[in-house]
GROMACS .gro file of N, CA and C in nm:
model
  450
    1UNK      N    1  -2.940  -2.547  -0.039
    1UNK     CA    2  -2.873  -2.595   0.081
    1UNK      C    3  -2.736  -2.650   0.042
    2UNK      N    4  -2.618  -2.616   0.112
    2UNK     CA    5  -2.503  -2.687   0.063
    2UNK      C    6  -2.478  -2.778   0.211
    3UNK      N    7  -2.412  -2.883   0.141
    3UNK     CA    8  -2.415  -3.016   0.245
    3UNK      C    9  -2.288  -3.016   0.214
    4UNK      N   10  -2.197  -3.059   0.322
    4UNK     CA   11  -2.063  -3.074   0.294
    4UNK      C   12  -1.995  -3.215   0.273
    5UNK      N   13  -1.906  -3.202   0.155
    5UNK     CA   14  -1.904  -3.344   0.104
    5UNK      C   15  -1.850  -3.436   0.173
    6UNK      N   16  -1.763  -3.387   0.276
    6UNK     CA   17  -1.733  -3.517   0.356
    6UNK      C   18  -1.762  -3.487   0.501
    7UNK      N   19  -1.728  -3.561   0.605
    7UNK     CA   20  -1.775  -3.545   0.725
    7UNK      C   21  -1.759  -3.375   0.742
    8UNK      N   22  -1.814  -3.330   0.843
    8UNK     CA   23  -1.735  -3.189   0.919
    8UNK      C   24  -1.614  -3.234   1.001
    9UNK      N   25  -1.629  -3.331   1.080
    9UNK     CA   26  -1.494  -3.369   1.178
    9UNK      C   27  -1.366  -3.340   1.074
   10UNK      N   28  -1.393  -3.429   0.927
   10UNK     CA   29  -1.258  -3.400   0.835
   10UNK      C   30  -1.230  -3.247   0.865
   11UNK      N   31  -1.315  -3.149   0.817
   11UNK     CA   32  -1.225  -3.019   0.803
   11UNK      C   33  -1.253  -2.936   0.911
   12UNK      N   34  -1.291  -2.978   0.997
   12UNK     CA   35  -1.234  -2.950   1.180
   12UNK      C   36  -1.087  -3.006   1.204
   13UNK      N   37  -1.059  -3.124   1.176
   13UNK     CA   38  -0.931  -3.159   1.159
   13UNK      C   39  -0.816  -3.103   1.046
   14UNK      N   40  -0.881  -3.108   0.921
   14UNK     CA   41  -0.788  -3.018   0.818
   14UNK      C   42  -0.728  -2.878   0.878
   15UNK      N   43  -0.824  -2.822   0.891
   15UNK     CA   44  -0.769  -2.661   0.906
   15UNK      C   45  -0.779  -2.618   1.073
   16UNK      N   46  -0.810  -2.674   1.168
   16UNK     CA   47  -0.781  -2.641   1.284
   16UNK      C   48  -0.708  -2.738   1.342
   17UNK      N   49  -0.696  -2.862   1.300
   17UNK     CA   50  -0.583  -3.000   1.433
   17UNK      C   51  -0.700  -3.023   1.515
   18UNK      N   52  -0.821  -2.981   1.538
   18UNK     CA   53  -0.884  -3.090   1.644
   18UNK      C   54  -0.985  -3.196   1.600
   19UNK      N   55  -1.013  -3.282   1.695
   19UNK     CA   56  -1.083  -3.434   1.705
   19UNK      C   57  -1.229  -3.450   1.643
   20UNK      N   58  -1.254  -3.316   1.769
   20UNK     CA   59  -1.409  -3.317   1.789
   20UNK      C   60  -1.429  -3.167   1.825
   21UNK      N   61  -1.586  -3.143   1.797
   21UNK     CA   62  -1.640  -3.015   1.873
   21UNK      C   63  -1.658  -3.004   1.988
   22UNK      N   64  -1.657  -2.869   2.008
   22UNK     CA   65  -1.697  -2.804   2.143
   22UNK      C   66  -1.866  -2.840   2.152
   23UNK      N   67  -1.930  -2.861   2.224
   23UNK     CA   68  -2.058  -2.850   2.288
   23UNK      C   69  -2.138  -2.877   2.150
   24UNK      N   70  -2.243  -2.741   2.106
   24UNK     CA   71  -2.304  -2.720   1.977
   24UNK      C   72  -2.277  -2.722   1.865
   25UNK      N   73  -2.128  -2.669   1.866
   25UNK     CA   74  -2.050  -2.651   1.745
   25UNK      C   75  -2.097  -2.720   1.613
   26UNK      N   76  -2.085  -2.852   1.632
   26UNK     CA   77  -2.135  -2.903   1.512
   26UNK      C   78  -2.304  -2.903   1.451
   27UNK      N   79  -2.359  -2.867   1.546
   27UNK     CA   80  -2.529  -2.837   1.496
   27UNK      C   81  -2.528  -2.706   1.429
   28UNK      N   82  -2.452  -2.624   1.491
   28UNK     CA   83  -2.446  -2.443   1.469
   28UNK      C   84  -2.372  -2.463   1.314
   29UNK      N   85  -2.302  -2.523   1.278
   29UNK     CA   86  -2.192  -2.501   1.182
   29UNK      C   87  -2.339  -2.569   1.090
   30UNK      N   88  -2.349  -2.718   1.105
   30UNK     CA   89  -2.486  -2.743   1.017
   30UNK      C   90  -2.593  -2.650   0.947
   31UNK      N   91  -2.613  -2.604   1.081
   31UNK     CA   92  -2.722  -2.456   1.054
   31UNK      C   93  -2.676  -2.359   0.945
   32UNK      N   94  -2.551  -2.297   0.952
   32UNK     CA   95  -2.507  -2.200   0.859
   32UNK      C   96  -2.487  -2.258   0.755
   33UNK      N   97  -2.401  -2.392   0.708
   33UNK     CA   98  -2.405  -2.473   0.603
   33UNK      C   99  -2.532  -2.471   0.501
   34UNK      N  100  -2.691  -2.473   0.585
   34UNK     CA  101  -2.781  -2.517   0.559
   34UNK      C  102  -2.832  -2.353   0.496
   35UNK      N  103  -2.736  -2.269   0.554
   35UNK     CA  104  -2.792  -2.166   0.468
   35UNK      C  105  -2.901  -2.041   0.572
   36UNK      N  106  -2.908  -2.098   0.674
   36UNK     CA  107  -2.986  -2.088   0.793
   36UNK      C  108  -2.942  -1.941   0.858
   37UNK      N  109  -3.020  -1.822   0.858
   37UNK     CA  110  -2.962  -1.708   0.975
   37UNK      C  111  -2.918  -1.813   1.108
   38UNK      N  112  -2.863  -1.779   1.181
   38UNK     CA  113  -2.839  -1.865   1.281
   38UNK      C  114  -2.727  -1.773   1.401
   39UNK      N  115  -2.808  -1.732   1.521
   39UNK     CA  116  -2.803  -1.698   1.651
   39UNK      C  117  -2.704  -1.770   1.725
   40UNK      N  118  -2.594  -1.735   1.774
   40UNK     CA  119  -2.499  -1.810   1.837
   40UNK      C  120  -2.460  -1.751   2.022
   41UNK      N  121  -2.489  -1.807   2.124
   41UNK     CA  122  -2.404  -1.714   2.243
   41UNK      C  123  -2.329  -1.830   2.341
   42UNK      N  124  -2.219  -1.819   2.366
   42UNK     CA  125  -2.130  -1.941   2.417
   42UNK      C  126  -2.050  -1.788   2.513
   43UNK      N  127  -2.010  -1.871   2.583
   43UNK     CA  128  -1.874  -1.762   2.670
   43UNK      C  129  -1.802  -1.772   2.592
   44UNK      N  130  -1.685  -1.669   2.666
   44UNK     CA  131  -1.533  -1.695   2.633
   44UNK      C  132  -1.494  -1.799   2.658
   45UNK      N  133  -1.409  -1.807   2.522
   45UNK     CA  134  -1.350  -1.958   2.502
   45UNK      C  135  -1.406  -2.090   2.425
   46UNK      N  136  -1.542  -2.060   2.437
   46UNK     CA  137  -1.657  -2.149   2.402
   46UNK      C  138  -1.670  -2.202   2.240
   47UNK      N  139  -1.596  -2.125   2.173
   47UNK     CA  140  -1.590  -2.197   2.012
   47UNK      C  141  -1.648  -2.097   1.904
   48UNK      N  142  -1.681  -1.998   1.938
   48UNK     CA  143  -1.772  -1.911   1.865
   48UNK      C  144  -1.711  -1.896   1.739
   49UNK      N  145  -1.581  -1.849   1.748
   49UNK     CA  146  -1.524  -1.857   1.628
   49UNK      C  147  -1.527  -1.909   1.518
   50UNK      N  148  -1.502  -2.051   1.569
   50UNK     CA  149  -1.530  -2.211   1.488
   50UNK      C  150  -1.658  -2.177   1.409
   51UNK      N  151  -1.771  -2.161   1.514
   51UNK     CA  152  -1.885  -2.185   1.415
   51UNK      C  153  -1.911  -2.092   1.278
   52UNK      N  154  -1.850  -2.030   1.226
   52UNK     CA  155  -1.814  -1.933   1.148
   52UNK      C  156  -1.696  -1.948   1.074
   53UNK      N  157  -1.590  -1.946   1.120
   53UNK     CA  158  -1.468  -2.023   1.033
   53UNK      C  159  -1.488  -2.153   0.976
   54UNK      N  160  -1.557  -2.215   0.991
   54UNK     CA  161  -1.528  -2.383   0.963
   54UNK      C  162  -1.621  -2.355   0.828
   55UNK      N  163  -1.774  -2.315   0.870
   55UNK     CA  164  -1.853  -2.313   0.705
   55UNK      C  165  -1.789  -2.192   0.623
   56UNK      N  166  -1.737  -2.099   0.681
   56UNK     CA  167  -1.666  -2.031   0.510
   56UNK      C  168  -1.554  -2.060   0.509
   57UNK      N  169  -1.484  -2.143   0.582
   57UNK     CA  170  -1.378  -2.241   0.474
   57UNK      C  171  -1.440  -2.357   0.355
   58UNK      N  172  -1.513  -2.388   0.415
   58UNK     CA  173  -1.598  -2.525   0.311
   58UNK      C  174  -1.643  -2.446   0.216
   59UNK      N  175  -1.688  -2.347   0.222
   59UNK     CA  176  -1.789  -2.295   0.073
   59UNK      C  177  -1.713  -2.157   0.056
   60UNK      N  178  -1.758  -2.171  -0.095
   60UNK     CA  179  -1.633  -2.053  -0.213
   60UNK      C  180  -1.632  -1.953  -0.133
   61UNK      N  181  -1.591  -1.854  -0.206
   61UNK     CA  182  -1.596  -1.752  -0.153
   61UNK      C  183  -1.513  -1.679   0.014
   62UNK      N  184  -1.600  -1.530   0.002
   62UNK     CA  185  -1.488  -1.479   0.107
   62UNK      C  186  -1.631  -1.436   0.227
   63UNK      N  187  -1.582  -1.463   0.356
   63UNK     CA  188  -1.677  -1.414   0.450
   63UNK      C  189  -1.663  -1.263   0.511
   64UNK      N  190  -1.720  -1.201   0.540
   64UNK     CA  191  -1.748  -1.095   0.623
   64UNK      C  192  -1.768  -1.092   0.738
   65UNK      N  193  -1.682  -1.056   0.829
   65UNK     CA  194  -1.650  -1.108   1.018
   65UNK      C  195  -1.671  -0.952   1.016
   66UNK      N  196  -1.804  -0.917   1.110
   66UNK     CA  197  -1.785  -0.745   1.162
   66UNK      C  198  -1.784  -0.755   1.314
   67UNK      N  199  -1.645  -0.706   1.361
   67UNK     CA  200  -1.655  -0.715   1.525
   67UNK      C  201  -1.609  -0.549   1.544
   68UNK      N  202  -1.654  -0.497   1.669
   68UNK     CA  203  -1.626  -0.350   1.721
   68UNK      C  204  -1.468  -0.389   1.792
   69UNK      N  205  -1.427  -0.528   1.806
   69UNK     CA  206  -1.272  -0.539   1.871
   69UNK      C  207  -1.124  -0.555   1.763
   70UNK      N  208  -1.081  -0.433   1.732
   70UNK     CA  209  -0.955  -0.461   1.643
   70UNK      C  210  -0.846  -0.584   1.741
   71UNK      N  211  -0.825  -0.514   1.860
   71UNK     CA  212  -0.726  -0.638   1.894
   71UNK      C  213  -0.801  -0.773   1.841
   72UNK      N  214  -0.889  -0.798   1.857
   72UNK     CA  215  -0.991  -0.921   1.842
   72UNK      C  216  -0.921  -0.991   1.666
   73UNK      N  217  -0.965  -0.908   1.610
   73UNK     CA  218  -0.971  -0.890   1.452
   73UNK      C  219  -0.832  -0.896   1.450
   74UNK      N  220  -0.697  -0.866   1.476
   74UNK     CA  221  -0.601  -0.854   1.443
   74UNK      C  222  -0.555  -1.007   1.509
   75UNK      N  223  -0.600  -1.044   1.607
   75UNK     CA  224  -0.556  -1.142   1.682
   75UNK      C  225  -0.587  -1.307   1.577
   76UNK      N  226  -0.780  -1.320   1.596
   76UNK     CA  227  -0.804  -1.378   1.452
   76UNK      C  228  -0.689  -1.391   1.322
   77UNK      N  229  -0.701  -1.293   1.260
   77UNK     CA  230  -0.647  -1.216   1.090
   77UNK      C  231  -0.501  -1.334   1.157
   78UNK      N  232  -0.401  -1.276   1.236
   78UNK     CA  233  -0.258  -1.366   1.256
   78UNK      C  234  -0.312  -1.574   1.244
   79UNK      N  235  -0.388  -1.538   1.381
   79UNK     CA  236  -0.457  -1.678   1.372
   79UNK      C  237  -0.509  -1.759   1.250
   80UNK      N  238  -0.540  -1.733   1.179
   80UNK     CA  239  -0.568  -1.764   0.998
   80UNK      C  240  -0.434  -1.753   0.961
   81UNK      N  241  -0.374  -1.702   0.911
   81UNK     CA  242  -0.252  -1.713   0.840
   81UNK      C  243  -0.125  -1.775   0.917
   82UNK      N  244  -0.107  -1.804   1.038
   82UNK     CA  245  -0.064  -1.901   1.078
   82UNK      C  246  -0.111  -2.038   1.050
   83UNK      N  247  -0.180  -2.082   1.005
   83UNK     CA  248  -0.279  -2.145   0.941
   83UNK      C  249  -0.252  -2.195   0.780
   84UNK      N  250  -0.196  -2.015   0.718
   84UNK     CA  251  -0.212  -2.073   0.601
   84UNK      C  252  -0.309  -2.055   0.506
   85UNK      N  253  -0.411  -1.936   0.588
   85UNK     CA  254  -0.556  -1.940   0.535
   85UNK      C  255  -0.591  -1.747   0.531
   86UNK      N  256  -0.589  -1.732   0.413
   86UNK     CA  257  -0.608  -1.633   0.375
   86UNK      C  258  -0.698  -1.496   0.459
   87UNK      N  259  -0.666  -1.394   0.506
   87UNK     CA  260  -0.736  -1.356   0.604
   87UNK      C  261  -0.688  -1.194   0.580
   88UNK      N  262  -0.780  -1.076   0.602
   88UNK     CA  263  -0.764  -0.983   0.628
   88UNK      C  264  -0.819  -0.860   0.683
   89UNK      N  265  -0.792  -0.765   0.762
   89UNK     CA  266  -0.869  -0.685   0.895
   89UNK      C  267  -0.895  -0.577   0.834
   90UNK      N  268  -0.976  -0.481   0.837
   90UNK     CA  269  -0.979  -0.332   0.849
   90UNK      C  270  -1.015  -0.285   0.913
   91UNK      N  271  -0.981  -0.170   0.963
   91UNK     CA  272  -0.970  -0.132   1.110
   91UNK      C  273  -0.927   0.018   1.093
   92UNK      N  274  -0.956   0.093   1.239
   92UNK     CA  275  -0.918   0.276   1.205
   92UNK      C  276  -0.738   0.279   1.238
   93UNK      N  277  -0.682   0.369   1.158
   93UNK     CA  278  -0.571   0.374   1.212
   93UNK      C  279  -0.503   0.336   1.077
   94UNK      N  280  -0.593   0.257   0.984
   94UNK     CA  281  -0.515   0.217   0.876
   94UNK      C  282  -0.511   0.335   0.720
   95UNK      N  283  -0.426   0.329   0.663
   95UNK     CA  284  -0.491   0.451   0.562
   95UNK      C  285  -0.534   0.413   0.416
   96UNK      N  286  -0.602   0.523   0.360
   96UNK     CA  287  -0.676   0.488   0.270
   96UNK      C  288  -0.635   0.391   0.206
   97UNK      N  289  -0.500   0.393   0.125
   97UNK     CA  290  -0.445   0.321   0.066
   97UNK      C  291  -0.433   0.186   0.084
   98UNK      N  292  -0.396   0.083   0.245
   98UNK     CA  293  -0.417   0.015   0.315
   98UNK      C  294  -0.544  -0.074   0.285
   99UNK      N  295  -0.625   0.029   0.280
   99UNK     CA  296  -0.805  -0.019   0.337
   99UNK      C  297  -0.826  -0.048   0.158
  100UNK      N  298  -0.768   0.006   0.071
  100UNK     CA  299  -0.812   0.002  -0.111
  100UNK      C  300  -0.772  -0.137  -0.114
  101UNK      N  301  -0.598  -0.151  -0.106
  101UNK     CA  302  -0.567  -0.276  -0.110
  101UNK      C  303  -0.603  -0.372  -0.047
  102UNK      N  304  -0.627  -0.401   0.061
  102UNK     CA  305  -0.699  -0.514   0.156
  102UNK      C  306  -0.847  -0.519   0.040
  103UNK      N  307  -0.935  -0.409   0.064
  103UNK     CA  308  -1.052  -0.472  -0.009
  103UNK      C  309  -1.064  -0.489  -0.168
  104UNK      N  310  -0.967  -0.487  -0.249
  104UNK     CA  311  -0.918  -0.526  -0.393
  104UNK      C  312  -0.859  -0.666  -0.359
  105UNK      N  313  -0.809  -0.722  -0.292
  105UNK     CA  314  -0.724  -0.854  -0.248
  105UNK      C  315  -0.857  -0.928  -0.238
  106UNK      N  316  -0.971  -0.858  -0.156
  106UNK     CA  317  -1.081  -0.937  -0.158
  106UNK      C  318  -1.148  -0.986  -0.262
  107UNK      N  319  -1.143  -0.847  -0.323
  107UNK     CA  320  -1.216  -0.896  -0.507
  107UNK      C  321  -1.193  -0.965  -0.550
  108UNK      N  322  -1.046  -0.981  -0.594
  108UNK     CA  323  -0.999  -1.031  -0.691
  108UNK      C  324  -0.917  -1.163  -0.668
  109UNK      N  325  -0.909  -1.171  -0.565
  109UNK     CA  326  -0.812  -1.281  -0.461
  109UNK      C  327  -0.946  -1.416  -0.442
  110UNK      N  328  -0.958  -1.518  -0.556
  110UNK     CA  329  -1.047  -1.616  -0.500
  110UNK      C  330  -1.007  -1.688  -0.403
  111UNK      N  331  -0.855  -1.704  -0.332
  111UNK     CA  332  -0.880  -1.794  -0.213
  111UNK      C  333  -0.847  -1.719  -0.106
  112UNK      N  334  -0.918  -1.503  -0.104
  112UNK     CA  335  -0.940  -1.475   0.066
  112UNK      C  336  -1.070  -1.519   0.072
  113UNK      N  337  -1.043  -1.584   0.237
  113UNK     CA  338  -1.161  -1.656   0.290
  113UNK      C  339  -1.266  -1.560   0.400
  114UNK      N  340  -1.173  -1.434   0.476
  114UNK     CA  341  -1.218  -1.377   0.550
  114UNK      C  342  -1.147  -1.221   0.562
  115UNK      N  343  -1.284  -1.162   0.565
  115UNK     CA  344  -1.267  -0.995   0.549
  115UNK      C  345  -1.311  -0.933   0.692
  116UNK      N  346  -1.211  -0.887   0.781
  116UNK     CA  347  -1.245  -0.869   0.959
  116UNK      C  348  -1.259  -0.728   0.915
  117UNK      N  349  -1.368  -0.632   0.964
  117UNK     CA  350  -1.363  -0.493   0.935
  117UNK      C  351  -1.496  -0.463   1.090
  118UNK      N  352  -1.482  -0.301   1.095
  118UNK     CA  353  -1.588  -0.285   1.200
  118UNK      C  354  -1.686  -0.238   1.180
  119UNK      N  355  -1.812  -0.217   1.292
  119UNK     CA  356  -1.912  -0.147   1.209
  119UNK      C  357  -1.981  -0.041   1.141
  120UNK      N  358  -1.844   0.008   1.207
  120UNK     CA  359  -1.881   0.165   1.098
  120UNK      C  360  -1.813   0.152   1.004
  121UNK      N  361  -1.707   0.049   0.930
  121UNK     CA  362  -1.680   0.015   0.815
  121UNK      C  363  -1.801  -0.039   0.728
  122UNK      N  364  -1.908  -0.057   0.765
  122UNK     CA  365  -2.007  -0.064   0.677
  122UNK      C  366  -2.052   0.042   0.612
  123UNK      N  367  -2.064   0.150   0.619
  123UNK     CA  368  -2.125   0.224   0.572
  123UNK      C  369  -2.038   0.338   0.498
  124UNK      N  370  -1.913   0.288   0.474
  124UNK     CA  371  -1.844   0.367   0.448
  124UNK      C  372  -1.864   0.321   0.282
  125UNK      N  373  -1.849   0.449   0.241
  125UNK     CA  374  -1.862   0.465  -0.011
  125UNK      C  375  -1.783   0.329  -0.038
  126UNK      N  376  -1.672   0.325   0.021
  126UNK     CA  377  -1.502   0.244  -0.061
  126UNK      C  378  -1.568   0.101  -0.015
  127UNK      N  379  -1.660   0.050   0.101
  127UNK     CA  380  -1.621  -0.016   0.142
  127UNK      C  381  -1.770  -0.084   0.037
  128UNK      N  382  -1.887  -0.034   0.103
  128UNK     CA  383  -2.050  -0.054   0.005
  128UNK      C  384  -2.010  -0.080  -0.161
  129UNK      N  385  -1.919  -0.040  -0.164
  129UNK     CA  386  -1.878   0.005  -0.315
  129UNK      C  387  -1.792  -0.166  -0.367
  130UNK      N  388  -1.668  -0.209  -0.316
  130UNK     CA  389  -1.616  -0.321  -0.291
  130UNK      C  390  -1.709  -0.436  -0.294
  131UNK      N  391  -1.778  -0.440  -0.155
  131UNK     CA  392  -1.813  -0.537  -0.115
  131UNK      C  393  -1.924  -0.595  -0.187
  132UNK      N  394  -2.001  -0.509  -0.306
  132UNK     CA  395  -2.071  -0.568  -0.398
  132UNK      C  396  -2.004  -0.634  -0.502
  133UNK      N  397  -1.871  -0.573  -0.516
  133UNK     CA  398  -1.764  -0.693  -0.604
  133UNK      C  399  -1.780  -0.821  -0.556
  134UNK      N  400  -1.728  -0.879  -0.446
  134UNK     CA  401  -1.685  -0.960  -0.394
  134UNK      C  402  -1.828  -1.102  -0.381
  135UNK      N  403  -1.719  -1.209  -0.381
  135UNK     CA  404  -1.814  -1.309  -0.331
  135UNK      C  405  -1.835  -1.365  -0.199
  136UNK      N  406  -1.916  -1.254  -0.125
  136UNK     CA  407  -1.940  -1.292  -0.013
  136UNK      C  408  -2.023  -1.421   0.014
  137UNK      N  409  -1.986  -1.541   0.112
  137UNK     CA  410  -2.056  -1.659   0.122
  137UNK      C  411  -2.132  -1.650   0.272
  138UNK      N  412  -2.070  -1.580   0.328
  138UNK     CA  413  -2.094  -1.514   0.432
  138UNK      C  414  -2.100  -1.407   0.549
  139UNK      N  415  -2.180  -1.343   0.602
  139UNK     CA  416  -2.191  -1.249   0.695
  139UNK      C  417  -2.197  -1.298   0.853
  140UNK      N  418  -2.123  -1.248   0.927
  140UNK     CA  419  -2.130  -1.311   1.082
  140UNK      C  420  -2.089  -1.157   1.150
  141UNK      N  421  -2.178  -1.145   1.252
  141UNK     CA  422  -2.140  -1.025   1.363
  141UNK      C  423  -2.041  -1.102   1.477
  142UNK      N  424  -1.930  -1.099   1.509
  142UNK     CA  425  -1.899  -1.131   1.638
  142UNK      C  426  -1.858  -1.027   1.746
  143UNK      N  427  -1.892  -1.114   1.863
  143UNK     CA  428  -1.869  -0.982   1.977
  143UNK      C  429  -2.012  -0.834   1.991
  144UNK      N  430  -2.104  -0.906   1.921
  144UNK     CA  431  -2.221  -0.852   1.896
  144UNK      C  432  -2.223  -0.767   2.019
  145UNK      N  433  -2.236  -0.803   2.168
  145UNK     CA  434  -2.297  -0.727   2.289
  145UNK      C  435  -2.140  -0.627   2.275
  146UNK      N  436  -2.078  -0.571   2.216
  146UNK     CA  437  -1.976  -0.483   2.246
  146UNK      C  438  -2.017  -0.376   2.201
  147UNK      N  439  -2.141  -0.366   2.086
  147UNK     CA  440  -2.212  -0.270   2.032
  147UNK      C  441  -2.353  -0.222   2.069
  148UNK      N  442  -2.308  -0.089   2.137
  148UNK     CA  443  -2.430  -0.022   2.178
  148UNK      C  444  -2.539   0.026   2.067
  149UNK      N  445  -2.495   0.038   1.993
  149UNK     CA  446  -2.535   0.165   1.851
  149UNK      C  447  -2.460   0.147   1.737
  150UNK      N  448  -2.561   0.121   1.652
  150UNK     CA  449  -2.493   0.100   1.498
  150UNK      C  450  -2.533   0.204   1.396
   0.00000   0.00000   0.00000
């Protein structure tokens, strides 16, 4: 179980500027901390993000965000590095070369924190192949109901 060494409010405040959580936020973020699969559904707007950004900023490593929305993923990816915080998308449209470097940055890059790709980027040789390099700390689906079929 990893427990985080100082409050959560601290690095709710460090890396996002706010006070306090949204609603659950802070039980949900506990949960994943704790190491916990953990089920999340809030509306739009509702924090979903947070609960996922906040524990793989606290612990090493790089997370794995799989959403079927590139605007989504591209929107995020800016949102992090406005920030300051290491972040990167894969997505169709990009080329091979693109997709090598992004997931080598992952490898070898100990402070990327987040790898946005979709779900048929899972199953792709380059990507299965990578992503056993890497130190993933975490896996999160977002935007889950956008996917009919995986």
């Amino acid at each position: 179980m990893l427990v985080a060494e100082k409050p959560l409010k601290s690095y709710l405040q460090k890396y996002f500027g706010f006070d306090k959580f949204k609603g659950e936020q802070e039980a949900i973020i506990q949960s994943v901390l704790a190491g916990k699969d953990t089920f999340v559904i809030m509306p739009t707007g509702g924090g979903k993000s947070m609960c996922y950004q906040l524990p793989a900023l606290i612990m090493e490593g790089t997370a794995v965000i799989v959403s079927p929305l590139i605007a989504l993923m591209k929107d995020q990816v800016e949102n992090l590095k406005s920030k300051e915080i290491k972040a990167v998308a894969i997505y169709s449209g990009m080329t091979r070369h693109e997709i090598d470097v992004a997931l080598e940055n992952c490898v070898h890059d100990k402070n990327m924190k987040f790898l946005y790709c979709s779900p048929e980027r899972l199953a792709t040789e380059i990507f299965c192949t990578r992503v056993k390099q890497m130190n993933v700390n975490l896996l999160a689906i977002d935007e889950s109901h956008c996917i009919s079929q995986w």
